[in-house]
PDB file of C-alpha atoms in Angstrom:
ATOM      1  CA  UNK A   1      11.900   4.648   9.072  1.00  0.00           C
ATOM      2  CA  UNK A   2       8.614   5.572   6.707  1.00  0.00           C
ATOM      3  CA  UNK A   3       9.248   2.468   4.154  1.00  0.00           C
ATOM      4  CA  UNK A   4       6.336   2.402   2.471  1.00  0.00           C
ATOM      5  CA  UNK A   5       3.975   5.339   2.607  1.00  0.00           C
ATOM      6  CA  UNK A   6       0.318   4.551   1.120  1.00  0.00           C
ATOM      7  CA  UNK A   7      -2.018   7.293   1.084  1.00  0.00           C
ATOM      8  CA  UNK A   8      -5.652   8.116   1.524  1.00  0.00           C
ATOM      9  CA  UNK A   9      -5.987   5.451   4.285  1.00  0.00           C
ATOM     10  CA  UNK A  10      -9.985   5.041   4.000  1.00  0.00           C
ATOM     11  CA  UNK A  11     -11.716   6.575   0.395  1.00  0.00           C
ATOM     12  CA  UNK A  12     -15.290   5.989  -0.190  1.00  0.00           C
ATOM     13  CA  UNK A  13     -15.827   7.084  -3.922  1.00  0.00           C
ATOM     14  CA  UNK A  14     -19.542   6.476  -6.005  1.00  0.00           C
ATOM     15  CA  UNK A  15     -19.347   4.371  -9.255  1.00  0.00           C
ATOM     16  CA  UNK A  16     -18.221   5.917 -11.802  1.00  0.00           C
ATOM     17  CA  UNK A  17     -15.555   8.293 -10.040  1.00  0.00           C
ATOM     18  CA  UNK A  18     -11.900   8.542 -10.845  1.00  0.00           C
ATOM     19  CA  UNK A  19      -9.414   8.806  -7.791  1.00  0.00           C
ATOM     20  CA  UNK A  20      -5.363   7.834  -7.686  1.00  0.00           C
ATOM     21  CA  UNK A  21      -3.828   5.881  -5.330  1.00  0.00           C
ATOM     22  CA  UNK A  22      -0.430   7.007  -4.129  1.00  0.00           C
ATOM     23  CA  UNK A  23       2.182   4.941  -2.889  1.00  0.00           C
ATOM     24  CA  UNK A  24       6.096   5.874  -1.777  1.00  0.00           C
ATOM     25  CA  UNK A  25       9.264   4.232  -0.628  1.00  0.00           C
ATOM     26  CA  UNK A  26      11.911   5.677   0.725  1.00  0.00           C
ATOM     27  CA  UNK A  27      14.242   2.087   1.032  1.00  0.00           C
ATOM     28  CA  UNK A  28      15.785   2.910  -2.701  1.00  0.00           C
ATOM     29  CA  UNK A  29      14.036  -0.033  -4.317  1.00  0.00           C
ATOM     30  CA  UNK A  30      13.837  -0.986  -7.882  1.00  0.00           C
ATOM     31  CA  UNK A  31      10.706  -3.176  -8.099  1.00  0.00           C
ATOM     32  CA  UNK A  32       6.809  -2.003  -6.755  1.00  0.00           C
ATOM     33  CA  UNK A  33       3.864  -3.565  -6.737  1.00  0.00           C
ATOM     34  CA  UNK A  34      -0.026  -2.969  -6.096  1.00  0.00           C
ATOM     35  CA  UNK A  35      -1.966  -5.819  -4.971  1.00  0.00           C
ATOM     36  CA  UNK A  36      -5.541  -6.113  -3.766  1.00  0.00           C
ATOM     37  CA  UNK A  37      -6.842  -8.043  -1.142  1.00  0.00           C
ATOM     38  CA  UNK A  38     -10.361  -9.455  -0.787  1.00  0.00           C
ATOM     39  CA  UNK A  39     -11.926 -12.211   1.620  1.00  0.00           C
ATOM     40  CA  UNK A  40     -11.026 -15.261   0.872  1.00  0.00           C
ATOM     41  CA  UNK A  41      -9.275 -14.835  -1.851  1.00  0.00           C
ATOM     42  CA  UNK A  42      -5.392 -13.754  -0.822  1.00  0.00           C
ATOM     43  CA  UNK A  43      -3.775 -11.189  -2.449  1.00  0.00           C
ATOM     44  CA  UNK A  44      -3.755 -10.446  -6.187  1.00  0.00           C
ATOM     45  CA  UNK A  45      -1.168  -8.707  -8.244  1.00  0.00           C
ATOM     46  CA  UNK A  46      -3.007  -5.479 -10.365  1.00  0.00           C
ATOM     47  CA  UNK A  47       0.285  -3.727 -11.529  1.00  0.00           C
ATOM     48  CA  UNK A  48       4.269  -4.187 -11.116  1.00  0.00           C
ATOM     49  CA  UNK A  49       7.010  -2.024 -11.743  1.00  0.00           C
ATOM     50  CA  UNK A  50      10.497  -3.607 -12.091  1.00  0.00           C
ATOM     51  CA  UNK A  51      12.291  -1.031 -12.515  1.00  0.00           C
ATOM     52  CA  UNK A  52      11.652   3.724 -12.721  1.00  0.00           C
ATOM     53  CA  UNK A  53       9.792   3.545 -16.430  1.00  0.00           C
ATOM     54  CA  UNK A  54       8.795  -0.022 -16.824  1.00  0.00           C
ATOM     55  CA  UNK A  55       5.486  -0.985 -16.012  1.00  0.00           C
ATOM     56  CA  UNK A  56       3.803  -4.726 -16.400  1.00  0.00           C
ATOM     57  CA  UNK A  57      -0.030  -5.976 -15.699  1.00  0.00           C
ATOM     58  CA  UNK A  58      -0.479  -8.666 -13.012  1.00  0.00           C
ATOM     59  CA  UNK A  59      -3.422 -11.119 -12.520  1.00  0.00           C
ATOM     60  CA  UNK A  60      -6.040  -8.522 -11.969  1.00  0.00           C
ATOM     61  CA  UNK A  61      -5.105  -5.321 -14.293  1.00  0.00           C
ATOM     62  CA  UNK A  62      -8.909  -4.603 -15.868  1.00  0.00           C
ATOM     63  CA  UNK A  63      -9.997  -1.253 -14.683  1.00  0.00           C
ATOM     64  CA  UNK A  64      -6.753   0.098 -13.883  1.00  0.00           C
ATOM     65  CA  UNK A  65      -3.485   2.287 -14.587  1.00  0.00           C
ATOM     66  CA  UNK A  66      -0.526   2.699 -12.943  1.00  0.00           C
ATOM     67  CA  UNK A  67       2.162   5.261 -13.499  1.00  0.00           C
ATOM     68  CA  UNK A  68       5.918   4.902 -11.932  1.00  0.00           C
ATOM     69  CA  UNK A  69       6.763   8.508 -11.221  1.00  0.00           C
ATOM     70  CA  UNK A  70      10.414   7.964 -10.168  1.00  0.00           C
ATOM     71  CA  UNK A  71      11.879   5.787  -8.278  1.00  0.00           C
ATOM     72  CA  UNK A  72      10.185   6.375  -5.029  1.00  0.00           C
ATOM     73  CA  UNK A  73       6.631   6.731  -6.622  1.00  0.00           C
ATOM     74  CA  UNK A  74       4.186   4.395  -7.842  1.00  0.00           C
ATOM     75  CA  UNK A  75       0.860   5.335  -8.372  1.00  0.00           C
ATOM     76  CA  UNK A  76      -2.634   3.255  -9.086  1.00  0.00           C
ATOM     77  CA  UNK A  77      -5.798   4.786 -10.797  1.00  0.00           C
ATOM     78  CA  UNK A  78      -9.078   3.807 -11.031  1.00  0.00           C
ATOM     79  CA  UNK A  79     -10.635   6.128 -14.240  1.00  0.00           C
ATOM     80  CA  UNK A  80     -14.277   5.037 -13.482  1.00  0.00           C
ATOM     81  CA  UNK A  81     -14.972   3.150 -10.165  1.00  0.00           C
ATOM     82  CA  UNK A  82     -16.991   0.215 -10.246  1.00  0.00           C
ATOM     83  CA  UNK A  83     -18.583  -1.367  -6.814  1.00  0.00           C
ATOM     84  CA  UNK A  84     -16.153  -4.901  -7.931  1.00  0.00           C
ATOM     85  CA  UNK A  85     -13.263  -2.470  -7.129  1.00  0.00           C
ATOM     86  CA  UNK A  86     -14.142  -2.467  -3.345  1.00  0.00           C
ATOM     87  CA  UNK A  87     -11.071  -3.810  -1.496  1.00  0.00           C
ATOM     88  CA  UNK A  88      -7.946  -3.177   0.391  1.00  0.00           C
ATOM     89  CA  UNK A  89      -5.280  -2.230  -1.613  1.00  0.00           C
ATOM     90  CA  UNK A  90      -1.388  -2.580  -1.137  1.00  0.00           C
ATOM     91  CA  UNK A  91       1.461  -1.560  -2.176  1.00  0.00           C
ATOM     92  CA  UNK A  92       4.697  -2.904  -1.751  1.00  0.00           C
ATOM     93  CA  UNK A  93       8.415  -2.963  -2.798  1.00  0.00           C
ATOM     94  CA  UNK A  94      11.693  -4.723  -2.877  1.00  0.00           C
ATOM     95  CA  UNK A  95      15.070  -5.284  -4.218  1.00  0.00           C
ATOM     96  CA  UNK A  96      13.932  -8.932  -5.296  1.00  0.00           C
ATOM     97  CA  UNK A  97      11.295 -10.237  -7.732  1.00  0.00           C
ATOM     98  CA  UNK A  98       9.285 -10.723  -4.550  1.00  0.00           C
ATOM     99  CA  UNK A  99       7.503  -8.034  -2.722  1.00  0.00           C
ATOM    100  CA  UNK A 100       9.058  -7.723   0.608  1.00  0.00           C
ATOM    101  CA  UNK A 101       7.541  -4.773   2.483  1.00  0.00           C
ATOM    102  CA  UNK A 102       4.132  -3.728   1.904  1.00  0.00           C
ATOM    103  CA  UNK A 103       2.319  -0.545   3.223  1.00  0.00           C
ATOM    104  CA  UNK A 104      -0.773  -0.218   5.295  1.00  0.00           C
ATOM    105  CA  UNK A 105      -3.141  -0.497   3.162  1.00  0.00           C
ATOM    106  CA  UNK A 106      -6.058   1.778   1.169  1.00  0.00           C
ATOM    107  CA  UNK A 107      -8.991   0.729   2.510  1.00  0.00           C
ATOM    108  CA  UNK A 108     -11.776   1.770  -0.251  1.00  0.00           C
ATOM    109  CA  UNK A 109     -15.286   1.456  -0.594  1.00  0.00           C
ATOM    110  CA  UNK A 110     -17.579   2.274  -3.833  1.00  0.00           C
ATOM    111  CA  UNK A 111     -21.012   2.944  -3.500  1.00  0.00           C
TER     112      UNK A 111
ATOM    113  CA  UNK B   1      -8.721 -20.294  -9.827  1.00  0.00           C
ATOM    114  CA  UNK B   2      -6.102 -20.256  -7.511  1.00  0.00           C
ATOM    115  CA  UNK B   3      -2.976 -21.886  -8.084  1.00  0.00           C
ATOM    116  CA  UNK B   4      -1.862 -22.223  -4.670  1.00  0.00           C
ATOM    117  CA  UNK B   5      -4.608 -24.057  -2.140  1.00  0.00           C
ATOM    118  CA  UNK B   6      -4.018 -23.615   1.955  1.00  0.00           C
ATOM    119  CA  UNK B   7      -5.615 -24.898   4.623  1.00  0.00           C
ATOM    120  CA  UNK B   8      -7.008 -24.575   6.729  1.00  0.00           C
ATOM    121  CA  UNK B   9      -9.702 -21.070   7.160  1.00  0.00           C
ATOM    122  CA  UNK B  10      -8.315 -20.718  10.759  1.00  0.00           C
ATOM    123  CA  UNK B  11      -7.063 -22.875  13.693  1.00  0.00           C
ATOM    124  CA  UNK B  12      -7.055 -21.916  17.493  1.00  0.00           C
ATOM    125  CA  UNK B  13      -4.053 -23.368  19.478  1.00  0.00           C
ATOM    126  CA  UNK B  14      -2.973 -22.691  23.486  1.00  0.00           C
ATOM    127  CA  UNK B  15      -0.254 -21.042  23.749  1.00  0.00           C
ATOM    128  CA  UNK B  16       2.869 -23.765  23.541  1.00  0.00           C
ATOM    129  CA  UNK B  17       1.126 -25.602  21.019  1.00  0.00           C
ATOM    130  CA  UNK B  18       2.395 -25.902  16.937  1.00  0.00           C
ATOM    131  CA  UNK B  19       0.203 -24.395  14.701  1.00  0.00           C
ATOM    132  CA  UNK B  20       0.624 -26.089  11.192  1.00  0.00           C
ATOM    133  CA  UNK B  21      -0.400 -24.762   8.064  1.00  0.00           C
ATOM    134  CA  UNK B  22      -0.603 -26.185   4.398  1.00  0.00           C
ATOM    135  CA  UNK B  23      -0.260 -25.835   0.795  1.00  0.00           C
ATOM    136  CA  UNK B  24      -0.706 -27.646  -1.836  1.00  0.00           C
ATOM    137  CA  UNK B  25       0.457 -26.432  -5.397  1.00  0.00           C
ATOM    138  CA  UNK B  26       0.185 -27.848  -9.571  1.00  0.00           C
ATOM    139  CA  UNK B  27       2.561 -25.148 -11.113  1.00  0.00           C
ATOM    140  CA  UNK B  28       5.606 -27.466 -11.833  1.00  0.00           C
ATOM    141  CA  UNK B  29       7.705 -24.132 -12.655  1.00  0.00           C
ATOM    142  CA  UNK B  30       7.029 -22.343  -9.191  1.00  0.00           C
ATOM    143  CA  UNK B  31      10.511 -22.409  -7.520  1.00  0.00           C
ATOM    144  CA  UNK B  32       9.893 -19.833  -4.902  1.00  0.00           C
ATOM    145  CA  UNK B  33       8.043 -20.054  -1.541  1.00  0.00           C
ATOM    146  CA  UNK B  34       7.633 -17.296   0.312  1.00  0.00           C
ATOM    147  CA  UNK B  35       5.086 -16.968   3.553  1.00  0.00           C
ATOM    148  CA  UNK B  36       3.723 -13.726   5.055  1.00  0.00           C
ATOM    149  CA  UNK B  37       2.156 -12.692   7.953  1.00  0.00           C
ATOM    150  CA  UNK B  38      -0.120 -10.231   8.489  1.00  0.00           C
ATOM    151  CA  UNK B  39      -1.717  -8.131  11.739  1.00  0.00           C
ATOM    152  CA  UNK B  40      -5.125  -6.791  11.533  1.00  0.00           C
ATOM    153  CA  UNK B  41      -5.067  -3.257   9.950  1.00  0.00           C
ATOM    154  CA  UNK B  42      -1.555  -3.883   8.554  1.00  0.00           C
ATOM    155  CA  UNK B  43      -0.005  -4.969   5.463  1.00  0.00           C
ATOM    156  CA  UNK B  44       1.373  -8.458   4.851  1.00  0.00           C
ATOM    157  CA  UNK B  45       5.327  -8.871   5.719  1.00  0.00           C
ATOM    158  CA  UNK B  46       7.716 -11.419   4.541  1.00  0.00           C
ATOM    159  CA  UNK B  47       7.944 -13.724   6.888  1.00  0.00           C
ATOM    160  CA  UNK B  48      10.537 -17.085   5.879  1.00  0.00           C
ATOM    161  CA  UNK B  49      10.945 -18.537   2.275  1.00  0.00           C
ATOM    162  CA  UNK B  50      12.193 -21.452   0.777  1.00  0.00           C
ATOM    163  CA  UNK B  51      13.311 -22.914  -2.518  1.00  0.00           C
ATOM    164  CA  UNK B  52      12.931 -26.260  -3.803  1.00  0.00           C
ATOM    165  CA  UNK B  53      16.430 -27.467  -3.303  1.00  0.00           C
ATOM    166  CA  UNK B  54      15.742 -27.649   0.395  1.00  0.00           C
ATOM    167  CA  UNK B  55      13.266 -30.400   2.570  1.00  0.00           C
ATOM    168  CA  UNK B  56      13.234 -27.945   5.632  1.00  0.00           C
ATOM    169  CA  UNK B  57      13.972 -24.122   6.820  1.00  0.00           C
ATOM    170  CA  UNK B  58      13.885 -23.069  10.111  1.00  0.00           C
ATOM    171  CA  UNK B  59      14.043 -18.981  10.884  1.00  0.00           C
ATOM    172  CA  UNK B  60      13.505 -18.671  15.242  1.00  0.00           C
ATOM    173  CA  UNK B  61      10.185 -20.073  15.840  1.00  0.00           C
ATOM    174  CA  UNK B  62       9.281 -20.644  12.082  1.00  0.00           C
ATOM    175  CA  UNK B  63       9.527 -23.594  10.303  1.00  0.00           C
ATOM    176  CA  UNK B  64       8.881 -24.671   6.325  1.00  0.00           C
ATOM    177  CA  UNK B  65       8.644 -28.021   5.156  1.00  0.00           C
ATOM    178  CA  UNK B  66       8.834 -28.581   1.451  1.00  0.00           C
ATOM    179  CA  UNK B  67       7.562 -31.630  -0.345  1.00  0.00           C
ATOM    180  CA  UNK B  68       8.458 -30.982  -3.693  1.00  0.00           C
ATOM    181  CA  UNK B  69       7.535 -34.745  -4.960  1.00  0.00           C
ATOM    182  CA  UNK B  70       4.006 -33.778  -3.325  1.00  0.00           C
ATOM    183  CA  UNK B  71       4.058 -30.158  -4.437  1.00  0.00           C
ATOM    184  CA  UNK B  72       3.089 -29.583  -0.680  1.00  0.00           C
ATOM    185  CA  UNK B  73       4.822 -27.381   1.654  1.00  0.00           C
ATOM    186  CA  UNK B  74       3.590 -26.537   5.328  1.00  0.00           C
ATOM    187  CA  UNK B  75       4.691 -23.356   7.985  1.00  0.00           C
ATOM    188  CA  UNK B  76       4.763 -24.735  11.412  1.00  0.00           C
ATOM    189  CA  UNK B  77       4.875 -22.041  14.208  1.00  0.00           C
ATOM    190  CA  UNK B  78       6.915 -23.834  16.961  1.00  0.00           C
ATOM    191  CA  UNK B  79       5.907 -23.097  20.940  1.00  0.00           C
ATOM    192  CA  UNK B  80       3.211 -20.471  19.576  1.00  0.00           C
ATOM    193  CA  UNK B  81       2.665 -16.881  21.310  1.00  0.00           C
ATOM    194  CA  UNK B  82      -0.408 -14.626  21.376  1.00  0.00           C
ATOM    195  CA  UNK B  83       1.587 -13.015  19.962  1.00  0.00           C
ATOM    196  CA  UNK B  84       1.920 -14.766  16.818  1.00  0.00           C
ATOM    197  CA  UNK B  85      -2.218 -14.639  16.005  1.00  0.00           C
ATOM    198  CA  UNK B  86      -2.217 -13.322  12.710  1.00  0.00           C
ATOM    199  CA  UNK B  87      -2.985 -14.321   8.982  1.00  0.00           C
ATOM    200  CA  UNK B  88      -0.660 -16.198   7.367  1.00  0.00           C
ATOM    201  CA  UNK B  89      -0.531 -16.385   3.679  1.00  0.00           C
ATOM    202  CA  UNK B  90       1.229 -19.006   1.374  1.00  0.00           C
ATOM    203  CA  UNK B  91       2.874 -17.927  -2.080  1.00  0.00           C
ATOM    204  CA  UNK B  92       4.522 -19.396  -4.923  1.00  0.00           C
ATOM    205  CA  UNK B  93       5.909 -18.394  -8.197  1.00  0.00           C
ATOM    206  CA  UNK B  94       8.969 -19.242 -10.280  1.00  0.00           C
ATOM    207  CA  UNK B  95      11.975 -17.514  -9.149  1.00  0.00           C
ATOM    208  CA  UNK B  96      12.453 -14.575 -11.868  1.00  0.00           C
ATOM    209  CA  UNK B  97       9.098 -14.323 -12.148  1.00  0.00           C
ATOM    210  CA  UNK B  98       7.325 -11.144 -10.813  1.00  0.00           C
ATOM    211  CA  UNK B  99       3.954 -12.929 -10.183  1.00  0.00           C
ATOM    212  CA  UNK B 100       3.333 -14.411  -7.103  1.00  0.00           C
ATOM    213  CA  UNK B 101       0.645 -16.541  -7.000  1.00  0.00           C
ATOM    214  CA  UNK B 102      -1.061 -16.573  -2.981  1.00  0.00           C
ATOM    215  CA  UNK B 103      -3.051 -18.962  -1.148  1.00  0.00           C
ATOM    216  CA  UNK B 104      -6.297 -17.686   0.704  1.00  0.00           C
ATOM    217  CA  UNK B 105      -5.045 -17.234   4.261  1.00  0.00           C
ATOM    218  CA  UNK B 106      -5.360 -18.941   7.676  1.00  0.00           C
ATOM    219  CA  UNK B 107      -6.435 -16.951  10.244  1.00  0.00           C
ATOM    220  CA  UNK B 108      -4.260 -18.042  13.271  1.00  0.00           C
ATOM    221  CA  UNK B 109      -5.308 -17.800  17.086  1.00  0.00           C
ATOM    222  CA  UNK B 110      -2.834 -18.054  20.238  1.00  0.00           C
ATOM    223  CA  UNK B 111      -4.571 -18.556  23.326  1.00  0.00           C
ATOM    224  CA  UNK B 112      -3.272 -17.247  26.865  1.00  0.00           C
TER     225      UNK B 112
END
């Protein structure tokens, strides 16, 4: 049981560099999310995806793009990397409006 | 500015003991109020929700309280566990709403 996949685990990038963030799930779920997560401050929505198509900013979506490949795929991209985009990033999916299981997080750094 | 507020940072209990945790909210349209807990290393995972037609929800060793005259709601961990340190993380939102709105965390510590 994968359920949500999140890859590069660690990525340390310089400012200014592009890089994608992939995500999967493999539990046939409509809606996806991508969150970040700094000290002290929770969890913050970037991006959701209710449904294969249909993409929608969250709280934090400034420096960001998302793409929703297919159902199982939803993908975050940072076009030029700025050191206020250091943070743990999640993504996560459910059936609900809620996200319900998250992946293990992208851990990235930028220099 | 956050819309949900928890408390506390972190707490240290023996194991036995009831770790309680609290939020406090202003949004008068959240109707959804979910609480996760996370391991070190791992993502969050739903842990126990509630909606504002209920005072109390109990799921094992978890319990919510919801104060909705207060817009307060607390997660008490009954007879705590090591096992059970974590970081626990309030939410809210309204229910067919896709933004959930989450409180900083409390870092949670079962002694032995």
């Amino acid at each position: 049981n994968a359920g949500v996949t999140q890859t590069p685990k660690f990525q340390v990038l310089k400012t200014g560099q592009s890089m994608t963030l992939q995500c999967a799930q493999d539990m046939n779920h409509n809606s996806m999310y991508w969150y970040r997560q700094d000290p002290g401050m929770g969890l913050r929505l970037i991006y959701y995806s209710a449904s294969e198509g249909t993409t929608d900013k969250g709280e934090v979506p400034n420096g960001y793009n998302v793409s929703r490949l297919n159902k199982r795929e939803f993908s975050l991209r940072l076009e030029s990397a700025a050191p206020s985009q250091t943070s743990v990033y999640f993504c996560a999916s459910s059936v609900t409006t809620e996200p319900q299981h998250f992946g293990d997080g992208t851990r990235l750094s930028i220099l | 500015q956050q819309q949900v507020k928890q408390s506390p940072q972190s707490l240290i209990v023996q194991k036995g003991g009831i770790p309680i945790i609290n939020c406090a909210y202003e949004n008068t349209a959240f109707d959804y109020f979910p609480w996760y807990q996370q391991f070190p290393g791992k993502g969050p995972a739903l842990l126990i929700a509630i909606r504002p037609d209920v005072s109390e929800k109990k799921e094992g060793r978890f319990t919510i309280s919801f104060n909705k005259s207060a817009k307060q709601f607390s997660l008490h961990i009954m007879d705590s566990q090591p096992g059970d340190s974590a970081t626990y993380f309030c939410a809210a939102k309204p229910s067919n709403d896709y933004k959930l709105s989450f409180g900083a965390g409390t870092t949670v510590t079962v002694r032995a």
